[in-house]
Short mmCIF file of C-alpha atoms and ligand atoms in Angstrom, two decimals:
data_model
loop_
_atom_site.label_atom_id
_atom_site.label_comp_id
_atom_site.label_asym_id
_atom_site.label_seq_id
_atom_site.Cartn_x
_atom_site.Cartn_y
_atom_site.Cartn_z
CA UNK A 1066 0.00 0.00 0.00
CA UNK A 1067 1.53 3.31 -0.75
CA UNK A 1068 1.62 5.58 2.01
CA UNK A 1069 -0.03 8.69 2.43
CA UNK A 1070 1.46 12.41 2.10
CA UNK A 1071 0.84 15.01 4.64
CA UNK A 1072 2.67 18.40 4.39
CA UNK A 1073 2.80 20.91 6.98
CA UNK A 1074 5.11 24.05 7.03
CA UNK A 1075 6.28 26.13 9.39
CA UNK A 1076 6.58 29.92 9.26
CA UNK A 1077 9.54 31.21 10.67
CA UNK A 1078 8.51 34.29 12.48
CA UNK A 1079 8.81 33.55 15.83
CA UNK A 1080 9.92 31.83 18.61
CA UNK A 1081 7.79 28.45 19.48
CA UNK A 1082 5.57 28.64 22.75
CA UNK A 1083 3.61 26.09 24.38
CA UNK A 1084 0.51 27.17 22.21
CA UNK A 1085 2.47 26.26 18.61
CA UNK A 1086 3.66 22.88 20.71
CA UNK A 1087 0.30 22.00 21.99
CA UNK A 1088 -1.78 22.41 19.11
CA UNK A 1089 0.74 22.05 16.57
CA UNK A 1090 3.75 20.47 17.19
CA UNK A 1091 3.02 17.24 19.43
CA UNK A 1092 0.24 16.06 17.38
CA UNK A 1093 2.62 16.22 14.08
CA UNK A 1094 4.93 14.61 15.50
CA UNK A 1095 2.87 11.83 17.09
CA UNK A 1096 1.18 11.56 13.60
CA UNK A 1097 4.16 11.36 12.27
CA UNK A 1098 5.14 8.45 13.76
CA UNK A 1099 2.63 6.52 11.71
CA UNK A 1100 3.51 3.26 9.42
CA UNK A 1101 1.34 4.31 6.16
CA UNK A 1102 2.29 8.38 6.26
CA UNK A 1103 5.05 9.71 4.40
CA UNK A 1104 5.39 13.24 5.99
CA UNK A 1105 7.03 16.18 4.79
CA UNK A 1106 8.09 18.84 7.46
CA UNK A 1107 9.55 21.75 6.33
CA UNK A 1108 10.69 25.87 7.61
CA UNK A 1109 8.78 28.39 5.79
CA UNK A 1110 11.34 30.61 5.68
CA UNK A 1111 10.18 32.69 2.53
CA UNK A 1112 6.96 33.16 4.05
CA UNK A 1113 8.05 34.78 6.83
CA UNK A 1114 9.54 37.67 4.93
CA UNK A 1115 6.09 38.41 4.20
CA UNK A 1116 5.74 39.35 7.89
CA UNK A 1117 9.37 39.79 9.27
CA UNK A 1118 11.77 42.10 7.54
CA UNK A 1119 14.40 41.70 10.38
CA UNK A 1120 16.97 39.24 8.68
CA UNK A 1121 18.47 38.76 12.35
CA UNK A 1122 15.17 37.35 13.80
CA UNK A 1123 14.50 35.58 10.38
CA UNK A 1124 17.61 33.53 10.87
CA UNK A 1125 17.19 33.16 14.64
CA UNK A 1126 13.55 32.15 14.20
CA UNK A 1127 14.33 29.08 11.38
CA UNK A 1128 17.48 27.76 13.83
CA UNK A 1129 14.93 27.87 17.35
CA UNK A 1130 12.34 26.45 14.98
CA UNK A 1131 14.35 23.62 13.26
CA UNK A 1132 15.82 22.72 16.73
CA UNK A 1133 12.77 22.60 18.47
CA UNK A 1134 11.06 20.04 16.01
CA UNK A 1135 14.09 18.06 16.58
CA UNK A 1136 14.30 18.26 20.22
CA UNK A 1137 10.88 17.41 20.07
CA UNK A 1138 11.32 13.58 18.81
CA UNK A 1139 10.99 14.48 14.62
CA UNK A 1140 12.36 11.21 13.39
CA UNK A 1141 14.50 12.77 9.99
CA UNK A 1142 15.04 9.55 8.83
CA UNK A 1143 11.13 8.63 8.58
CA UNK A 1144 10.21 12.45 7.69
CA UNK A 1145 11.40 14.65 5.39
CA UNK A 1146 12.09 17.87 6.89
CA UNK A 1147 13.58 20.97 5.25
CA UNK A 1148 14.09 24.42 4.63
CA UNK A 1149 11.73 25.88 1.89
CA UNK A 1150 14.66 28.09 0.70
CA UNK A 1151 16.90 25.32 -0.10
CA UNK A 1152 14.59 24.26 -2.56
CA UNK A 1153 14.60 26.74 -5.63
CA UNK A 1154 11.90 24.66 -6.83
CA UNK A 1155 9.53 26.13 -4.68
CA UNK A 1156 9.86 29.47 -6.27
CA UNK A 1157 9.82 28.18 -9.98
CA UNK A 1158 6.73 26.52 -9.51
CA UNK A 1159 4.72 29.58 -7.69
CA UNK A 1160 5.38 31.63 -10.95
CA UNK A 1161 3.96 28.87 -12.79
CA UNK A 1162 1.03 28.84 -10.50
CA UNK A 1163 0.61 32.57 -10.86
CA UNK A 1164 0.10 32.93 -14.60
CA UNK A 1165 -3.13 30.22 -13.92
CA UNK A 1166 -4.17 31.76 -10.57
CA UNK A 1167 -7.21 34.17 -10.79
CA UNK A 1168 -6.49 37.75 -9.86
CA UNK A 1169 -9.86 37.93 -8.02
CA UNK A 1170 -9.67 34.68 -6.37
CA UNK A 1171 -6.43 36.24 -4.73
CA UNK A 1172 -8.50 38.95 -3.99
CA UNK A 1173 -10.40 37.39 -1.49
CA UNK A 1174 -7.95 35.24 0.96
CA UNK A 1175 -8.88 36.07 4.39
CA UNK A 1176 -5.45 37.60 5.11
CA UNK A 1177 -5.20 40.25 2.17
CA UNK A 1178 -8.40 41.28 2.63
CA UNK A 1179 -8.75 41.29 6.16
CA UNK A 1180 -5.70 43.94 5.50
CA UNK A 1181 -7.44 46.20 3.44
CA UNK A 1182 -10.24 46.53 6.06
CA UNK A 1183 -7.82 47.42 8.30
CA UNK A 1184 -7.25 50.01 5.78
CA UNK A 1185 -10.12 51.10 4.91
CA UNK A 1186 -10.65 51.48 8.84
CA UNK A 1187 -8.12 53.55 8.84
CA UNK A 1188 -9.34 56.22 6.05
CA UNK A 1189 -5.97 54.35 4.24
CA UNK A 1190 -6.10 54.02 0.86
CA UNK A 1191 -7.47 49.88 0.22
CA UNK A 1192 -3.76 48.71 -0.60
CA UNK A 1193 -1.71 50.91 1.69
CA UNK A 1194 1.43 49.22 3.36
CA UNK A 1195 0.22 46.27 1.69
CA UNK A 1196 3.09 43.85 0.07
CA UNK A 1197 2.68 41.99 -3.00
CA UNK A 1198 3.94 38.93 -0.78
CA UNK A 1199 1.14 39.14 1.21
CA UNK A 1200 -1.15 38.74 -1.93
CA UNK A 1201 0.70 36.08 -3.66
CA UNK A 1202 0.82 34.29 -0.27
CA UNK A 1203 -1.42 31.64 -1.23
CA UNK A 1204 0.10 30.63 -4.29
CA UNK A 1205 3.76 30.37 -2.46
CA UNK A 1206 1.67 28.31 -0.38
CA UNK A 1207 0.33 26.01 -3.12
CA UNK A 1208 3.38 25.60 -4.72
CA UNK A 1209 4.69 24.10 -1.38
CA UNK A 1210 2.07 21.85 -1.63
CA UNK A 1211 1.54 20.78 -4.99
CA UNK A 1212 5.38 20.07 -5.88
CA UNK A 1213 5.25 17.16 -3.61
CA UNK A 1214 1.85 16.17 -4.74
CA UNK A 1215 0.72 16.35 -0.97
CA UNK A 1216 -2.40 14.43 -0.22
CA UNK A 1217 -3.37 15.85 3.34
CA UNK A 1218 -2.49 19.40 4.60
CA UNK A 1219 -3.32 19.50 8.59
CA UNK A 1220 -4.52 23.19 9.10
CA UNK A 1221 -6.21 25.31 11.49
CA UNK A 1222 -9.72 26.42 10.37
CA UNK A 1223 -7.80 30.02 9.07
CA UNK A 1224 -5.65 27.84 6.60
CA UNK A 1225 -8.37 26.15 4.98
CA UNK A 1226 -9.43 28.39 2.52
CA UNK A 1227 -5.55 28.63 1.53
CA UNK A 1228 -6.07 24.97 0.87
CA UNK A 1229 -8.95 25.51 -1.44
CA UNK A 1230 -7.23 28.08 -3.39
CA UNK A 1231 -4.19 25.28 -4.25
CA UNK A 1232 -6.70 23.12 -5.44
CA UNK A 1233 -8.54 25.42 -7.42
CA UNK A 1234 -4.55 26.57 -9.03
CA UNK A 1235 -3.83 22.58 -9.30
CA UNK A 1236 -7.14 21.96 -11.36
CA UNK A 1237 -6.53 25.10 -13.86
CA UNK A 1238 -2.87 23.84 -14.12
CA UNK A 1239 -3.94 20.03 -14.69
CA UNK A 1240 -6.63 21.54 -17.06
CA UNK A 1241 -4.38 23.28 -19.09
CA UNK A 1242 -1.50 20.96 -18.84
CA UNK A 1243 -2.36 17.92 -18.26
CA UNK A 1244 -2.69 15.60 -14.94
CA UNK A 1245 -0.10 16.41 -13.08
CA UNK A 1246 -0.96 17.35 -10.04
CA UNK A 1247 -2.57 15.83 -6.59
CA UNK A 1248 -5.32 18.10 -5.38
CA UNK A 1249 -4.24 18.49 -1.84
CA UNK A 1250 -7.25 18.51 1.04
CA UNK A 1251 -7.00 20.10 4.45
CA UNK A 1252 -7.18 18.19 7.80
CA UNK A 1253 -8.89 20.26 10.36
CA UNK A 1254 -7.70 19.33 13.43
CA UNK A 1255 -11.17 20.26 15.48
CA UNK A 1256 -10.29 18.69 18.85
CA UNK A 1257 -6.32 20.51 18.39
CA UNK A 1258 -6.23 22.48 22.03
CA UNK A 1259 -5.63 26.57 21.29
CA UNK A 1260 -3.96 27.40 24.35
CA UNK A 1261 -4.68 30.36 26.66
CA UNK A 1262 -1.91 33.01 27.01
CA UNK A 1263 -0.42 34.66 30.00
CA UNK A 1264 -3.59 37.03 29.83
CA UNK A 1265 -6.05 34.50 29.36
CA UNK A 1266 -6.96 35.45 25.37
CA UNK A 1267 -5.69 33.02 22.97
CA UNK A 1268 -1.82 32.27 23.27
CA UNK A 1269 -0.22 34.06 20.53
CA UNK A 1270 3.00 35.96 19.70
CA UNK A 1271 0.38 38.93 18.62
CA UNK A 1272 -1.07 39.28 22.04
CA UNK A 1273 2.55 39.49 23.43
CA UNK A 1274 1.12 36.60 26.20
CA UNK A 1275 3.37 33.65 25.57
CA UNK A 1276 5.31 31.19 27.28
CA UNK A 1277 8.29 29.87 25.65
CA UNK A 1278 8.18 26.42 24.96
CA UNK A 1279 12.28 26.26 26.22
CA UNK A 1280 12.08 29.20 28.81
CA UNK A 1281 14.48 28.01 31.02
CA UNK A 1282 13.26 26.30 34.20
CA UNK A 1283 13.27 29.60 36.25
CA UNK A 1284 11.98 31.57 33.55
CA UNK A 1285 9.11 29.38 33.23
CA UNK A 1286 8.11 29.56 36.74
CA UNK A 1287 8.09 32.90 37.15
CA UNK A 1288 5.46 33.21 33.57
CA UNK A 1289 3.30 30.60 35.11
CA UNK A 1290 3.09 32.79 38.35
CA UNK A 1291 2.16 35.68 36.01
CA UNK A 1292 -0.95 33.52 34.62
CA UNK A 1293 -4.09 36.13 34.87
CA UNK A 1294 -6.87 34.27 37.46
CA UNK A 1295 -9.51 35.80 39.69
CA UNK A 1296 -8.98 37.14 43.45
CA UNK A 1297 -10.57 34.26 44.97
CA UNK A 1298 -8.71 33.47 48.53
CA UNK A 1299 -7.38 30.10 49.08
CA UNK A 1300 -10.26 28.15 50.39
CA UNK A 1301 -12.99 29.80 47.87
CA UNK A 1302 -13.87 27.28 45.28
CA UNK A 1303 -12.77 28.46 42.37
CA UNK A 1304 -14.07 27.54 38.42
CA UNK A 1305 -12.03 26.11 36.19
CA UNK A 1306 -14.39 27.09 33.56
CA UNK A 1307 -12.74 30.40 31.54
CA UNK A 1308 -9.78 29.80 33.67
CA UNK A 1309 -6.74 29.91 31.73
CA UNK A 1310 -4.74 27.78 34.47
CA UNK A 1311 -6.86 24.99 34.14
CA UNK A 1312 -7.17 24.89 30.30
CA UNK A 1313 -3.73 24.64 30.29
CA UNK A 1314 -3.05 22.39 33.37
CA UNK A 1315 -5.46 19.99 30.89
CA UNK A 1316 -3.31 20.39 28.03
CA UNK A 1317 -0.45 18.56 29.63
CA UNK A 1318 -2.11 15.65 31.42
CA UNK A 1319 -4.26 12.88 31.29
CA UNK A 1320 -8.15 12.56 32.23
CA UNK A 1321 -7.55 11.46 35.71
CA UNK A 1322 -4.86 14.20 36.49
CA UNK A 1323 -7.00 16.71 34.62
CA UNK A 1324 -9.99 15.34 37.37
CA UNK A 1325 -7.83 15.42 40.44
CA UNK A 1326 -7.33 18.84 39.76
CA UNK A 1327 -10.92 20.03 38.75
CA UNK A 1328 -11.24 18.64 42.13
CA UNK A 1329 -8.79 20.51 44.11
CA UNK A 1330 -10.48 23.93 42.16
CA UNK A 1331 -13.38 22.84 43.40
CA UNK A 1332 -12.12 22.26 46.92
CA UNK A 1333 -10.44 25.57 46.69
CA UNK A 1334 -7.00 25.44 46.07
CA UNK A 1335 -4.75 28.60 46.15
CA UNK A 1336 -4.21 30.38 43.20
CA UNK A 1337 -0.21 30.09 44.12
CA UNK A 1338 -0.29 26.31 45.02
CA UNK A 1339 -2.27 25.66 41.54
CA UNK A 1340 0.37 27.46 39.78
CA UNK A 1341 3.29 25.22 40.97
CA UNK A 1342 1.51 21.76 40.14
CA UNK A 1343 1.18 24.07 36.46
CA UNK A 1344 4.61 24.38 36.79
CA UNK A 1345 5.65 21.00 37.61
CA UNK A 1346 3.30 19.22 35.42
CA UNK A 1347 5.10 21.30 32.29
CA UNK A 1348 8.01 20.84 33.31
CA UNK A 1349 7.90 17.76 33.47
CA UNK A 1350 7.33 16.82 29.57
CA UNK A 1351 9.61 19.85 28.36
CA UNK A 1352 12.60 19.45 31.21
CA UNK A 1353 14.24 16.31 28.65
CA UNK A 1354 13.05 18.02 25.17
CA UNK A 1355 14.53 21.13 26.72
CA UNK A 1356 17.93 19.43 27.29
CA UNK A 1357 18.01 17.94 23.82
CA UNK A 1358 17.23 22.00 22.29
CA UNK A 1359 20.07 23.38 24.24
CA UNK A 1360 22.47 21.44 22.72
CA UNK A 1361 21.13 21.24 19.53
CA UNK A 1362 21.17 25.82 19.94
CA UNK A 1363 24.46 25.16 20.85
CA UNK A 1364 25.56 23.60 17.50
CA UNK A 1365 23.82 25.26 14.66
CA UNK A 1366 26.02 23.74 11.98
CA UNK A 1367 24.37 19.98 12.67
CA UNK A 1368 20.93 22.01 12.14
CA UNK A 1369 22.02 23.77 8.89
CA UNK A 1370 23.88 20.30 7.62
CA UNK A 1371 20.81 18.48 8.71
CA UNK A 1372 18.61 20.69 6.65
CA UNK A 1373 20.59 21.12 3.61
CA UNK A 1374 20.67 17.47 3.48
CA UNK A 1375 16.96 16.86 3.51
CA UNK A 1376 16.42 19.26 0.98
CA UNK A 1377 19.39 17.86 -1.68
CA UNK A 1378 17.76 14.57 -1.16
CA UNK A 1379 14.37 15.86 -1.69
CA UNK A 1380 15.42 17.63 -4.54
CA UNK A 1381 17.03 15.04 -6.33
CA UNK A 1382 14.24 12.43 -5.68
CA UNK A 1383 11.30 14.66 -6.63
CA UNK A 1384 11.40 18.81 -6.81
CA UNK A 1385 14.17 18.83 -9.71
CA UNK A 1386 12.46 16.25 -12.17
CA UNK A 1387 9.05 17.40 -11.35
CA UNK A 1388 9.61 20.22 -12.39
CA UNK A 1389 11.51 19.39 -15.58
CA UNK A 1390 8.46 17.52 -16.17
CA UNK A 1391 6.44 20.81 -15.38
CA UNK A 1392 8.81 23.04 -17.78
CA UNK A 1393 8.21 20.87 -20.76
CA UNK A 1394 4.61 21.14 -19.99
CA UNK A 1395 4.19 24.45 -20.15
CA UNK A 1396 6.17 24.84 -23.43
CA UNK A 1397 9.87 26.22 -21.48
CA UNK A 1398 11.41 23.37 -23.59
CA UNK A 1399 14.71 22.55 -25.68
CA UNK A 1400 14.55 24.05 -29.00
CA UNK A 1401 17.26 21.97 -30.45
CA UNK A 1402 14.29 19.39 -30.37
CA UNK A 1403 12.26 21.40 -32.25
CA UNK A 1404 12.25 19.75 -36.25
CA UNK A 1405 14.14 22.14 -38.46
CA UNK A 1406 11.35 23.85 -40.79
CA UNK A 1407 8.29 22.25 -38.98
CA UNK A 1408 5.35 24.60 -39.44
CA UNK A 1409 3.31 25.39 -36.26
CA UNK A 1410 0.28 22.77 -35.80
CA UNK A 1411 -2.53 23.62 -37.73
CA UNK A 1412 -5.48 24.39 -36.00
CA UNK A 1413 -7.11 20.60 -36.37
CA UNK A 1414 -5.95 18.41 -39.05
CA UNK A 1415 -9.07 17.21 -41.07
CA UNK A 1416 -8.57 13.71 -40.31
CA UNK A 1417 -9.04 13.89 -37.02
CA UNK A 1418 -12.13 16.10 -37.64
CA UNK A 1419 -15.73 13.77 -36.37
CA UNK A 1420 -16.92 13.36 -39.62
CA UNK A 1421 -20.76 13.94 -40.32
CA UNK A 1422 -23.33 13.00 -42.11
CA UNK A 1423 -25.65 16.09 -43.84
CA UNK A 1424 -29.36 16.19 -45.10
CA UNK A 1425 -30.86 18.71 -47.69
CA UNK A 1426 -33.27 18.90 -49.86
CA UNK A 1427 -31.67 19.82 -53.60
CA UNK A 1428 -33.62 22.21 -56.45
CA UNK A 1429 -34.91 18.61 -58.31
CA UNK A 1430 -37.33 18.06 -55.29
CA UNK A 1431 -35.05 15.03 -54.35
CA UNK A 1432 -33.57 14.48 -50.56
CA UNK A 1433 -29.89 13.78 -50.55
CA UNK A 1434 -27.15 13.52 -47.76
CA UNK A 1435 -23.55 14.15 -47.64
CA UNK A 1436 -20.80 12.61 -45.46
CA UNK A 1437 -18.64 15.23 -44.40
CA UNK A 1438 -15.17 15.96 -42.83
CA UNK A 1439 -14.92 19.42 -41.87
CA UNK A 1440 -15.02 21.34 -45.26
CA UNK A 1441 -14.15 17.79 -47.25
CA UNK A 1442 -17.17 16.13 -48.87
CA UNK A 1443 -16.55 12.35 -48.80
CA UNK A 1444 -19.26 11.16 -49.95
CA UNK A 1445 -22.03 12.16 -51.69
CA UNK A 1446 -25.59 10.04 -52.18
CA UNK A 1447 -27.73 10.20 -55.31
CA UNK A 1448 -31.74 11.69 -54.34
CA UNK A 1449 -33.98 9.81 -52.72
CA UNK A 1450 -37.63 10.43 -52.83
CA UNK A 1451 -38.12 10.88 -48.72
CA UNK A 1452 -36.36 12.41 -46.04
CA UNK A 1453 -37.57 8.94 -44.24
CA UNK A 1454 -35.56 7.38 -46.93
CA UNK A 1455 -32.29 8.97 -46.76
CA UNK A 1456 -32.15 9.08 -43.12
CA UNK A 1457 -32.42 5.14 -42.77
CA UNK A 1458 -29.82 4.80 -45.40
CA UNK A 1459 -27.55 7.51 -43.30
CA UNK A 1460 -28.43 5.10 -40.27
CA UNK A 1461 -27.33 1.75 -42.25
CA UNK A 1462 -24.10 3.26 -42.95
CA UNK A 1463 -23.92 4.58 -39.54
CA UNK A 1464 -24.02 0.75 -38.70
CA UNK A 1465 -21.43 -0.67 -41.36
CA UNK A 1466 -24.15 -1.75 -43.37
CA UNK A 1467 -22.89 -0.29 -46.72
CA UNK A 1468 -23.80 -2.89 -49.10
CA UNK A 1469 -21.65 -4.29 -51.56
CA UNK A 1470 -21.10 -2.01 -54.32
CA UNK A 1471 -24.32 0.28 -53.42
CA UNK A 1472 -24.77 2.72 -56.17
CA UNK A 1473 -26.62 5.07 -54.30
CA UNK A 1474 -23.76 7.30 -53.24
CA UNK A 1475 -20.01 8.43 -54.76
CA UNK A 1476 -16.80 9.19 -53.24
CA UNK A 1477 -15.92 12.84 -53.24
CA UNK A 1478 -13.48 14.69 -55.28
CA UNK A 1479 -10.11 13.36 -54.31
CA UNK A 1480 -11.35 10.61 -51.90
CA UNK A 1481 -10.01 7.43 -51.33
CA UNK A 1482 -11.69 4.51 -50.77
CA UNK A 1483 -9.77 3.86 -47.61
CA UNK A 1484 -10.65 7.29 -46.17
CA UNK A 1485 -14.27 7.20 -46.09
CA UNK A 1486 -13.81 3.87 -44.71
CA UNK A 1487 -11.34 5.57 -41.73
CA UNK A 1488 -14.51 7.48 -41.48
CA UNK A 1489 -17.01 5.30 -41.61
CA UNK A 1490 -15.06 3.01 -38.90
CA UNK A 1491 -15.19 6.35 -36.37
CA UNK A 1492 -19.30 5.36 -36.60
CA UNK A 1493 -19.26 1.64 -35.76
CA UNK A 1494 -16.66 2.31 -32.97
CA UNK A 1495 -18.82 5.21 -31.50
CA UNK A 1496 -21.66 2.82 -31.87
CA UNK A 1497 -20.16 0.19 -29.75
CA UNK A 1498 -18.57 2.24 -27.58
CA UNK A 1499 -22.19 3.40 -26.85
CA UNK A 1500 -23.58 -0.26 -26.69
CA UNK A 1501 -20.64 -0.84 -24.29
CA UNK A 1502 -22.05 2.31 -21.98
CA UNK A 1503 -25.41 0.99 -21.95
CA UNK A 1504 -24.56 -3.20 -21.66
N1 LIG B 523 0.76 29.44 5.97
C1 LIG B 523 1.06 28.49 6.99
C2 LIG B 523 0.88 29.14 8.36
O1 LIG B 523 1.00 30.34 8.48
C3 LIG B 523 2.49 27.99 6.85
C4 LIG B 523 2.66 27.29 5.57
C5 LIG B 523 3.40 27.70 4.51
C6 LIG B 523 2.07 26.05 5.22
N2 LIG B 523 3.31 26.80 3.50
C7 LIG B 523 2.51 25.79 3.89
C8 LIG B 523 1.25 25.17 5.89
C9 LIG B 523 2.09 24.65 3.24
C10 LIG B 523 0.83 24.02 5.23
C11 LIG B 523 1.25 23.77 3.91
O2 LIG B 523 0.60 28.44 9.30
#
C-alpha cells in the first residue's frame, strides 16, 4: 500500500511557545510516527519575509524552529524535513502557478483582505502598506504543496481556505497541462487544544502573552506565576471554567490528572499552590526536550547540515524532475528538439475532424445527404424520394451496413476509398462504444 502524504510548514517568524507545541507540534509529531504516512516537514522561511523584515530574527527564528522540532522527537530519517529556501523549486513553480491563478480569487484570501479593512478602517487608501507577498501568499503556499503532490495538509480552520485556493490553481494547471498534479485537502484538526496566554486570550506571539516552549526552568516559573486568574482566597472554590490555568493544566495531562485537579479547584486550592503543580506538570514533559534544544542551539552547523541534506535529497528524488516535467509542460522546452522547418500545428488536421453526415433537400425536389469531414465532402448520395428514406440509409451506414457495391452514393473529389472507410469506422466504434455504456 503506498503511504499517504501530509505536508505541513512552518513559518519562521517567531519563537515556538507552548501554544504552537500543543496544538501544533506534538500532534505532528505523534502523527508522524505513523507506518502508512510519508510526511514532509519543512521551515517556511520565505513566508516569513512576508511578515518579518528583520533578517536577524528571520535567521534566529528558522534555527529555534528547526531545533525545536528536533528536540521534540521528529524522526528525519522517517520524515522529510527541510528548509523551503533550499529548494529553488519552490519558487519556480509559484510563478507557474501565478500565470493560472485568478487575480480575483487572490482577492479574497482572508489575510489580504482582512488587511485592506484594516485600511479602509483607517481612512488608508485599500492597498496601503500592503506587500505583493502578502497577496501572492497563497500561491507560495500552493506551490509548497503541490510540488510534492501532498495528499493531506493539517490546518487550522484560518488555513483552509488557503487549501482551497491550491486546489482550485492545481485543477486550472492540470486543465491546461495535463494531470499532473494531486489536489491536496486540508485536515482540520477540530479537537487541536488553542492554548490560553499569559492574559487568558488566545496564546499568541500577537497578544505578546506567551510562554516559551524552552524558557528556562526559572523563567518558566516565574510566567506561570504571572498567569491572569480571579482574586478568589485560598479556600474559595474556584471555576475552572474560563480559567486559563486549568485549560492549560489539561493540556499537559491525562483525564484522571486533569480530574484530580478540577477537584482541588473545586475544593479551593490557592491560586499560588495551583500554579506550581502548572509548573511542575510542564516541566515535566519539556525538562528532557529542553535538554536535547540546548544542545542542539548550541551547535547550529548539525541544524544547517541536517537541513541542507533533507532538501538535496528531496530535490534530487522529486522537486528537480518534477519540475523538468512541469517546464516541458508548459512549453519552457529545448529548442534543439524542435524539427528544423516544422510549421506550427494547424489548427485541427481534417482527419481527425468527427466526420458527419448532412441532409438537404436539392432544387430537383429530391432528398440527398452528404458525409462530411470538416469542409471535405466524402461522400455524396444520389436523391432519394423521402427524407424517411435517406435518413435510414444515413443510419445503415452509420451501422457498417454499406452494401456491396451500393450505387446510391459516390466518393468525393479526391477521396479514397480507404478514407471514407477511416470514417465510416469512427461510426461503428462510436456505436459500440455506446452499446458498451449501456450493456
Ligand atoms: N501558511 C502556513 C501558516 O501560516 C504555513 C505554511 C506555509 C504552510 N506553507 C505551507 C502550511 C504549506 C501548510 C502547507 O501556518
Amino acid at each position: 500500500m503506498s503511504k499517504t502524504r501530509v505536508l505541513t510548514g512552518i513559518t519562521t517568524s517567531g519563537t515556538p511557545h507552548l501554544g504552537n507545541y500543543a496544538g501544533a507540534i506534538r500532534p505532528a509529531i505523534v502523527a508522524s510516527r505513523a507506518p502508512n504516512v510519508e510526511s514532509y516537514y519543512f521551515l517556511a522561511d520565505y513566508h516569513a519575509l512576508i511578515k518579518v523584515q528583520e533578517p536577524a530574527r528571520v535567521q534566529r527564528s528558522t534555527l529555534e524552529i528547526a531545533a525545536t522540532w528536533l528536540a521534540c522527537g521528529l524522526d528525519i530519517e522517517k520524515n522529510w524535513f527541510y528548509r523551503q529556501s533550499d529548494i529553488p523549486e519552490i519558487p519556480e513553480l509559484t510563478w507557474l502557478l501565478t500565470c493560472v491563478a485568478g487575480k480575483g480569487l487572490l482577492n479574497r484570501a482572508h489575510a489580504y483582505k482582512a488587511a485592506v479593512d484594516r485600511n479602509r478602517a483607517e481612512g488608508e487608501d485599500d492597498d496601503a502598506g500592503i506587500s505583493a507577498g502578502l497577496f501572492m501568499y497563497p500561491v507560495l503556499m500552493a506551490a509548497d504543496i503541490l510540488i510534492f503532490n501532498a495528499q493531506k495538509v493539517p490546518v487550522g480552520r484560518d488555513q483552509v481556505q488557503h487549501i482551497e485556493m491550491a486546489r482550485d490553481f492545481g485543477q486550472r494547471f492540470n486543465h491546461l497541462y495535463g494531470e499532473h498534479f494531486t489536489l491536496p485537502e486540508a485536515v482540520i484538526e477540530e479537537q487541536v487544544a488553542t492554548l490560553p496566554g499569559l492574559d487568558g486570550r488566545k496564546m499568541s506571539k500577537s497578544y505578546d502573552n506567551t510562554i516559551p516552549l524552552f524558557a528556562p526552568r526559572d523563567e518558566l516559573k516565574k510566567l506561570i506565576a504571572g498567569i491572569l486568574t480571579d482574586s478568589r482566597a485560598p479556600s474559595e472554590p474556584k471555576d475552572t471554567d474560563g480559567s486559563a490555568l486549568f485549560q492549560l493544566y489539561q493540556a499537559f495531562s491525562s483525564k484522571d490528572e486533569t480530574a484530580a485537579f478540577a477537584q482541588a479547584f473545586a475544593d479551593g486550592i490557592g491560586w499560588g499552590d495551583a500554579k506550581q503543580q502548572l509548573f511542575e506538570r510542564i516541566d515535566a514533559e519539556v525538562a528532557p526536550m529542553r535538554e536535547k534544544y540546548e544542545a542542539l542551539m548550541a551547535k547550529p552547523a548539525e541544524i544547517e547540515a541536517i537541513l541542507r541534506d533533507g532538501a538535496a535529497r528531496l530535490r534530487a528524488q522529486h522537486a528537480t524532475p518534477t519540475l523538468q516535467r512541469l517546464r516541458e509542460a508548459v512549453g519552457l522546452r529545448d529548442l534543439s528538439q524542435v524539427a528544423v522547418g516544422a510549421k506550427p500545428a494547424a489548427k485541427k488536421e481534417a482527419s481527425t475532424t468527427v466526420p458527419t453526415f448532412k441532409q438537404y433537400r436539392d432544387t430537383d425536389g429530391k432528398f440527398y445527404f452528404k458525409l462530411m469531414q470538416g469542409e471535405r465532402v466524402l461522400l455524396q448520395s444520389t436523391g432519394f424520394a423521402s427524407p424517411r428514406d435517406a435518413g435510414q440509409r444515413i443510419a445503415a451506414i452509420k451501422q457498417g451496413e454499406i452494401g456491396d457495391g451500393a450505387s446510391d452514393f459516390a466518393l468525393g473529389e479526391g477521396v479514397s476509398d480507404e478514407e471514407v472507410n477511416a470514417a465510416l469506422a469512427a461510426f461503428v466504434a462510436a456505436q459500440l462504444e455506446g452499446e458498451g455504456r449501456h450493456a
